[in-house]
Short mmCIF file of C-alpha atoms in Angstrom, two decimals:
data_model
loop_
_atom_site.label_atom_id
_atom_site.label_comp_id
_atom_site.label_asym_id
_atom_site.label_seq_id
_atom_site.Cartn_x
_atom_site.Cartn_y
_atom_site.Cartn_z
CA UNK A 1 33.85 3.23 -23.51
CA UNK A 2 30.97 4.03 -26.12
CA UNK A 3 30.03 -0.04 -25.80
CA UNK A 4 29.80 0.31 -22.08
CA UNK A 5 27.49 3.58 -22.54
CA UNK A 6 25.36 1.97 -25.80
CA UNK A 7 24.79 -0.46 -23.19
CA UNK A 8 24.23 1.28 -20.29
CA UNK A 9 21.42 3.51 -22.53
CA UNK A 10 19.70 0.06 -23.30
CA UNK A 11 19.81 -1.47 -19.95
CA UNK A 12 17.81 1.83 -18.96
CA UNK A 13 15.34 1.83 -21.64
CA UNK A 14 14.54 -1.54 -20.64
CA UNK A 15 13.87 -1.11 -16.81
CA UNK A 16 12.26 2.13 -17.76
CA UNK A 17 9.81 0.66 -20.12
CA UNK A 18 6.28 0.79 -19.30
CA UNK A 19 4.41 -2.01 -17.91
CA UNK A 20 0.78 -2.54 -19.45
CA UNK A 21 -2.11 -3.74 -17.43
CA UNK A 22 -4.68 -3.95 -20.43
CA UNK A 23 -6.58 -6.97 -20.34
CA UNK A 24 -5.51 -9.79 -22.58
CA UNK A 25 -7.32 -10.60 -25.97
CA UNK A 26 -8.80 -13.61 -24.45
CA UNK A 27 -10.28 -14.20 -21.05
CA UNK A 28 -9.33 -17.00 -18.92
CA UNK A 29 -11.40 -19.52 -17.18
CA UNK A 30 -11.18 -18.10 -13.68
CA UNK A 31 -12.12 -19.90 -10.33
CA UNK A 32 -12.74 -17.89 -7.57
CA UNK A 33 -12.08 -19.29 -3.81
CA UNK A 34 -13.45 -17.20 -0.64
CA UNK A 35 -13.28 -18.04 3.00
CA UNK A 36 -15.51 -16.35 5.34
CA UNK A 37 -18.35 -18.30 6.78
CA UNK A 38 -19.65 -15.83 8.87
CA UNK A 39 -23.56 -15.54 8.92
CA UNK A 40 -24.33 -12.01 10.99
CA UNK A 41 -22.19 -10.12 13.35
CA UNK A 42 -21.05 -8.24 15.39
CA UNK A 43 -18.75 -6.71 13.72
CA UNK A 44 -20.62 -5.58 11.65
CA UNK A 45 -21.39 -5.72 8.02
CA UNK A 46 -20.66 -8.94 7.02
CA UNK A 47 -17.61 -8.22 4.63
CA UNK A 48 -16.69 -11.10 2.62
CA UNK A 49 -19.33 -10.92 0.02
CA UNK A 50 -18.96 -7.29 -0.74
CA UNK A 51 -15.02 -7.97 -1.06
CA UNK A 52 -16.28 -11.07 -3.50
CA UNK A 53 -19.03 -8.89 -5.80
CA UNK A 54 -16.30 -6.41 -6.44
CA UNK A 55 -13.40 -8.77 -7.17
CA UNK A 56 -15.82 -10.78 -9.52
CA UNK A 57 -17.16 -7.69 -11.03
CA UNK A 58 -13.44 -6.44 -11.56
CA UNK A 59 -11.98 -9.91 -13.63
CA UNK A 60 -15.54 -9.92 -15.44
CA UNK A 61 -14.74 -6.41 -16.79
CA UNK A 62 -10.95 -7.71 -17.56
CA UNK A 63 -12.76 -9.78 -19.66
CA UNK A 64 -12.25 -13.20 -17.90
CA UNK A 65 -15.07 -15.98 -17.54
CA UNK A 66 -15.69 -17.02 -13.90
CA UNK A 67 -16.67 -20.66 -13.89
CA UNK A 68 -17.16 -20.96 -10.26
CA UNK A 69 -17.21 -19.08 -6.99
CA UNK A 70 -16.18 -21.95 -4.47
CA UNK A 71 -17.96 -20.21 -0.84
CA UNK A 72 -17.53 -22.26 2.10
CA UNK A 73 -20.63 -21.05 3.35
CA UNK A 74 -22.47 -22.26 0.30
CA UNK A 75 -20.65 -25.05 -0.11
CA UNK A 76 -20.99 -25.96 3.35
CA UNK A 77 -18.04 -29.17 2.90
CA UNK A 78 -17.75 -31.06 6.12
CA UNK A 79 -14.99 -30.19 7.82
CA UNK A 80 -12.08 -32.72 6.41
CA UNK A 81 -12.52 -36.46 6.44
CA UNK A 82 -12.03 -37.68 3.45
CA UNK A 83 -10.41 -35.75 -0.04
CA UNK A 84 -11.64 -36.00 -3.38
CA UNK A 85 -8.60 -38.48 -4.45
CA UNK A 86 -9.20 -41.11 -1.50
CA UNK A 87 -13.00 -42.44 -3.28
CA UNK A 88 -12.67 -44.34 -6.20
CA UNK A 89 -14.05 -42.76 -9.20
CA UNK A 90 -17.46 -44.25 -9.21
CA UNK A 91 -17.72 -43.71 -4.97
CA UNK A 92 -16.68 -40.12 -5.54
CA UNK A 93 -19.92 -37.60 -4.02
CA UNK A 94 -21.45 -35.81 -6.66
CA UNK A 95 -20.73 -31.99 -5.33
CA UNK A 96 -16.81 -33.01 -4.55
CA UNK A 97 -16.55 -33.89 -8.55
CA UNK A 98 -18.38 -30.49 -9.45
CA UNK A 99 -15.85 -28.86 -7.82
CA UNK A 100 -12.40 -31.14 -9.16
CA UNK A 101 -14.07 -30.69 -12.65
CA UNK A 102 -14.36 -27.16 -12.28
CA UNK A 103 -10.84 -26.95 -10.73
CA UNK A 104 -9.24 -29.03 -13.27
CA UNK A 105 -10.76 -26.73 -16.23
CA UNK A 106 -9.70 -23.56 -14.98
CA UNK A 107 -6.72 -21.65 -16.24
CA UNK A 108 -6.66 -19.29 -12.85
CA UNK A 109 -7.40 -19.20 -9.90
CA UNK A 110 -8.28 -16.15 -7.06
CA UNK A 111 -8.25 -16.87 -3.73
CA UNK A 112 -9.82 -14.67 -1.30
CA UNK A 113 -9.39 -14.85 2.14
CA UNK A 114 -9.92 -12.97 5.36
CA UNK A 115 -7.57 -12.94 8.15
CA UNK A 116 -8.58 -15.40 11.74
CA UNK A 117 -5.76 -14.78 14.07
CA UNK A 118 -3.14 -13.66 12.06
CA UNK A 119 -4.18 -16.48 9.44
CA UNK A 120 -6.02 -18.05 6.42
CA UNK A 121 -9.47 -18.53 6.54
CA UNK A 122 -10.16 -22.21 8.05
CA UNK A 123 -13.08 -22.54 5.46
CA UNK A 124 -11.22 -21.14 2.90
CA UNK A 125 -8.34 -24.32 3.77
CA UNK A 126 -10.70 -27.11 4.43
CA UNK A 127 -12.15 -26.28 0.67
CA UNK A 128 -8.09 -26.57 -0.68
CA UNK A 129 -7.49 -29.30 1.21
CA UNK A 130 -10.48 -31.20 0.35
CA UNK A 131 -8.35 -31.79 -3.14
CA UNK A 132 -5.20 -32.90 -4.40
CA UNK A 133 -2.35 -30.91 -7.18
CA UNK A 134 -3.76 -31.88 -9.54
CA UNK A 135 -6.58 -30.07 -9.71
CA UNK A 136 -4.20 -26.64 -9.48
CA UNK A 137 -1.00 -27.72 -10.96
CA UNK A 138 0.97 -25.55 -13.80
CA UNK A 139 -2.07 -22.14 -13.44
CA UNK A 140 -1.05 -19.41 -11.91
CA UNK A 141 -3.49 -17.94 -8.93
CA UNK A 142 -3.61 -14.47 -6.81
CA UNK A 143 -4.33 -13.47 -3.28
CA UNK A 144 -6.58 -11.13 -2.27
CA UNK A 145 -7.07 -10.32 1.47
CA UNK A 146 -9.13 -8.29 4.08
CA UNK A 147 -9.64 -7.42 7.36
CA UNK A 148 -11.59 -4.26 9.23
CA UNK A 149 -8.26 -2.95 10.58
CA UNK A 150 -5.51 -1.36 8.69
CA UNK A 151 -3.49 -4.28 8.06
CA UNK A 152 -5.73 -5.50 5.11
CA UNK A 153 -5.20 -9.41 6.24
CA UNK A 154 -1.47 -9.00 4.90
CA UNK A 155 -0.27 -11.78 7.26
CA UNK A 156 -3.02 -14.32 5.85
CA UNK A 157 -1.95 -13.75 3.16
CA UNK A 158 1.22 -14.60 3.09
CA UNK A 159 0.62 -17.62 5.12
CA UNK A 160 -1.37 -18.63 2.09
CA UNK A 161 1.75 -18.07 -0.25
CA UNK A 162 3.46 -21.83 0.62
CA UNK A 163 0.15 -23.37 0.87
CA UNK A 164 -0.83 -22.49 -2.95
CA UNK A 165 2.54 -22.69 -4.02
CA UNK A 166 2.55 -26.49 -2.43
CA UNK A 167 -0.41 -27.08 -4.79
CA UNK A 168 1.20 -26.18 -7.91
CA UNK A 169 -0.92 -23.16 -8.25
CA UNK A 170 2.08 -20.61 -7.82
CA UNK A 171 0.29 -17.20 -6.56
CA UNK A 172 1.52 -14.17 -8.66
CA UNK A 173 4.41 -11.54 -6.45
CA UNK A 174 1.84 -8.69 -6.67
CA UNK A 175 -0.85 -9.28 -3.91
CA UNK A 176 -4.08 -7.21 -3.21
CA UNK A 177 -4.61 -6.00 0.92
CA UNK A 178 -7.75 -4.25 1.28
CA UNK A 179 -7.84 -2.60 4.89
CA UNK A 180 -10.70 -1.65 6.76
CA UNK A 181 -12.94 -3.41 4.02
CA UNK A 182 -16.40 -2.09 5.83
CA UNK A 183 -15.72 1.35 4.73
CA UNK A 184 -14.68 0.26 1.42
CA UNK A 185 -17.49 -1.10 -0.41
CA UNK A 186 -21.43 -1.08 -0.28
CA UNK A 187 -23.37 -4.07 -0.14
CA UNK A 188 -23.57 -4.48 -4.06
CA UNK A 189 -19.32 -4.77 -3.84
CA UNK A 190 -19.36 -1.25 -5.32
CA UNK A 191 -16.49 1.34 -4.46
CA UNK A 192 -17.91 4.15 -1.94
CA UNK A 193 -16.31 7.22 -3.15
CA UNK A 194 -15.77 9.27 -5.81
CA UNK A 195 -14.56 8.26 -9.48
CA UNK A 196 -11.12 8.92 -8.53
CA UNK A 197 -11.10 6.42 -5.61
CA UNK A 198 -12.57 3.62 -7.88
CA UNK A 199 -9.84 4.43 -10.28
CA UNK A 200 -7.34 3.89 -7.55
CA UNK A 201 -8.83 0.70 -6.77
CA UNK A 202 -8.88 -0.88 -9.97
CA UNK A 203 -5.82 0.62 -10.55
CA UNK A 204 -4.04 -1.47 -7.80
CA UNK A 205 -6.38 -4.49 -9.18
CA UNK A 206 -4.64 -4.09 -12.00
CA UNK A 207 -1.24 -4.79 -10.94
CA UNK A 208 -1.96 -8.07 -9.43
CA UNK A 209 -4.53 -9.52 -12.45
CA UNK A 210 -2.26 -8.45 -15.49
CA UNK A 211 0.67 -10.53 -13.68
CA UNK A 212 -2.34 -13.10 -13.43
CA UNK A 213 -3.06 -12.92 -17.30
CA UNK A 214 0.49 -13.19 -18.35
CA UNK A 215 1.46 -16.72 -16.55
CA UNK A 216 -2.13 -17.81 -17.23
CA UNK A 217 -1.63 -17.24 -21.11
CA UNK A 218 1.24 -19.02 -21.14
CA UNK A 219 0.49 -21.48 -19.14
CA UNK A 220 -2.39 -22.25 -21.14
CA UNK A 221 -0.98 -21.64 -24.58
CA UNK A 222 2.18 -24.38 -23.54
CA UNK A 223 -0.68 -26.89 -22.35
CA UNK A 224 -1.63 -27.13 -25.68
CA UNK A 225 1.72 -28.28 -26.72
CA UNK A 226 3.25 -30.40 -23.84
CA UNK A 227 0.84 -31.99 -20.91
CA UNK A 228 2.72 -31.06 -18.27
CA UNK A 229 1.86 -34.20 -16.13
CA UNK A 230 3.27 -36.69 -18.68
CA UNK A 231 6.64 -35.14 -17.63
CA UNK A 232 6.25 -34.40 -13.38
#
């Protein structure tokens, strides 16, 4: 009886213990992936780049490095003809290589995606699909999604869940919904509120990056050991 309670006692302590969402000692080489195209409205504002500026902002003060921001709009790919891994290596265009090399160095990645009909961003697709697993394999990735109603693009995002996880780039359980985005940031990405609502914010943040931080750490720690792809 006194095993079964000494047990009991530690199983307890150990569900009950704290979870920390510090930052971790060393950043990680983050790629960021967004999806809306959209130019002017209506609706109006325009809410994928204030969503971006504050999710940048927010893994920049977590201490990570973010090597790229892949924007459809900037990028402005062709809509799918031919990937990255079809041209031979001295055929391949100059702006798809910029963005394998910068895929292929990363040790995260954050995807960030509005919701069209109940789904993914088709920019925000066309830029995955424009590359193979290899470029995501064995790095860990979250999803962060919007909308200006009060579902917070929850269904795009876990659309997206299958399609990351089919690249190797398995997204993190903890997910970040931001509903009715237009009332939640100005046009510099910043909280509108008090101090106490941007606490709440990054507080919720939080959850999803620290989950982030702990696969990408390991990830990248074991990559120095074992290359994964001499053994998949």
């Amino acid at each position: 009886r006194r095993r079964r309670d000494v047990a009991a006692l530690s199983f307890t302590v150990l569900c009950c213990r704290p979870f920390s969402f510090a930052a971790p000692v060393d950043g990680l080489n983050t790629v960021v992936i967004t999806g809306t195209t959209r130019k002017e409205g209506p609706p109006r504002p325009i809410i994928g780049p204030r969503v971006s500026k504050y999710i940048c902002s927010h893994l920049e003060q977590r201490g990570h490095s973010i090597s790229a921001v892949l924007d459809p709009l900037e990028l402005n790919l062709p809509l799918l003809e031919k990937p990255h891994f079809a041209y031979s290596s001295s055929q391949v265009p100059i702006q798809l290589e910029e963005i394998a090399q910068a895929l292929e160095s990363a040790d995260c990645f954050v995807v960030i995606t509005p919701e069209y009909n109940h789904a993914p961003s088709p920019g925000l697709l066309n830029i995955l699909n424009h590359f193979g697993s290899s470029k995501f394999s064995f790095k860990p990735s979250s999803i962060v999604s919007y909308s200006a109603g009060q579902w917070g693009g929850t269904r795009a995002a876990l659309a997206l869940r299958p399609i990351l996880s089919e690249l190797g780039c398995l997204p993190v359980s903890a997910m970040v919904h931001i509903p009715q985005a237009q009332d939640v940031f100005d046009e510099e990405g910043n909280i509108v509120g008090d101090e106490a609502t941007k606490q709440r914010w990054d507080s919720y943040l939080d959850r999803c990056f620290s989950q982030m931080e702990w696969w990408g750490e390991a990830a990248s720690t074991h990559r120095q050991v074992t290359d994964p792809f001499d053994v998949s």
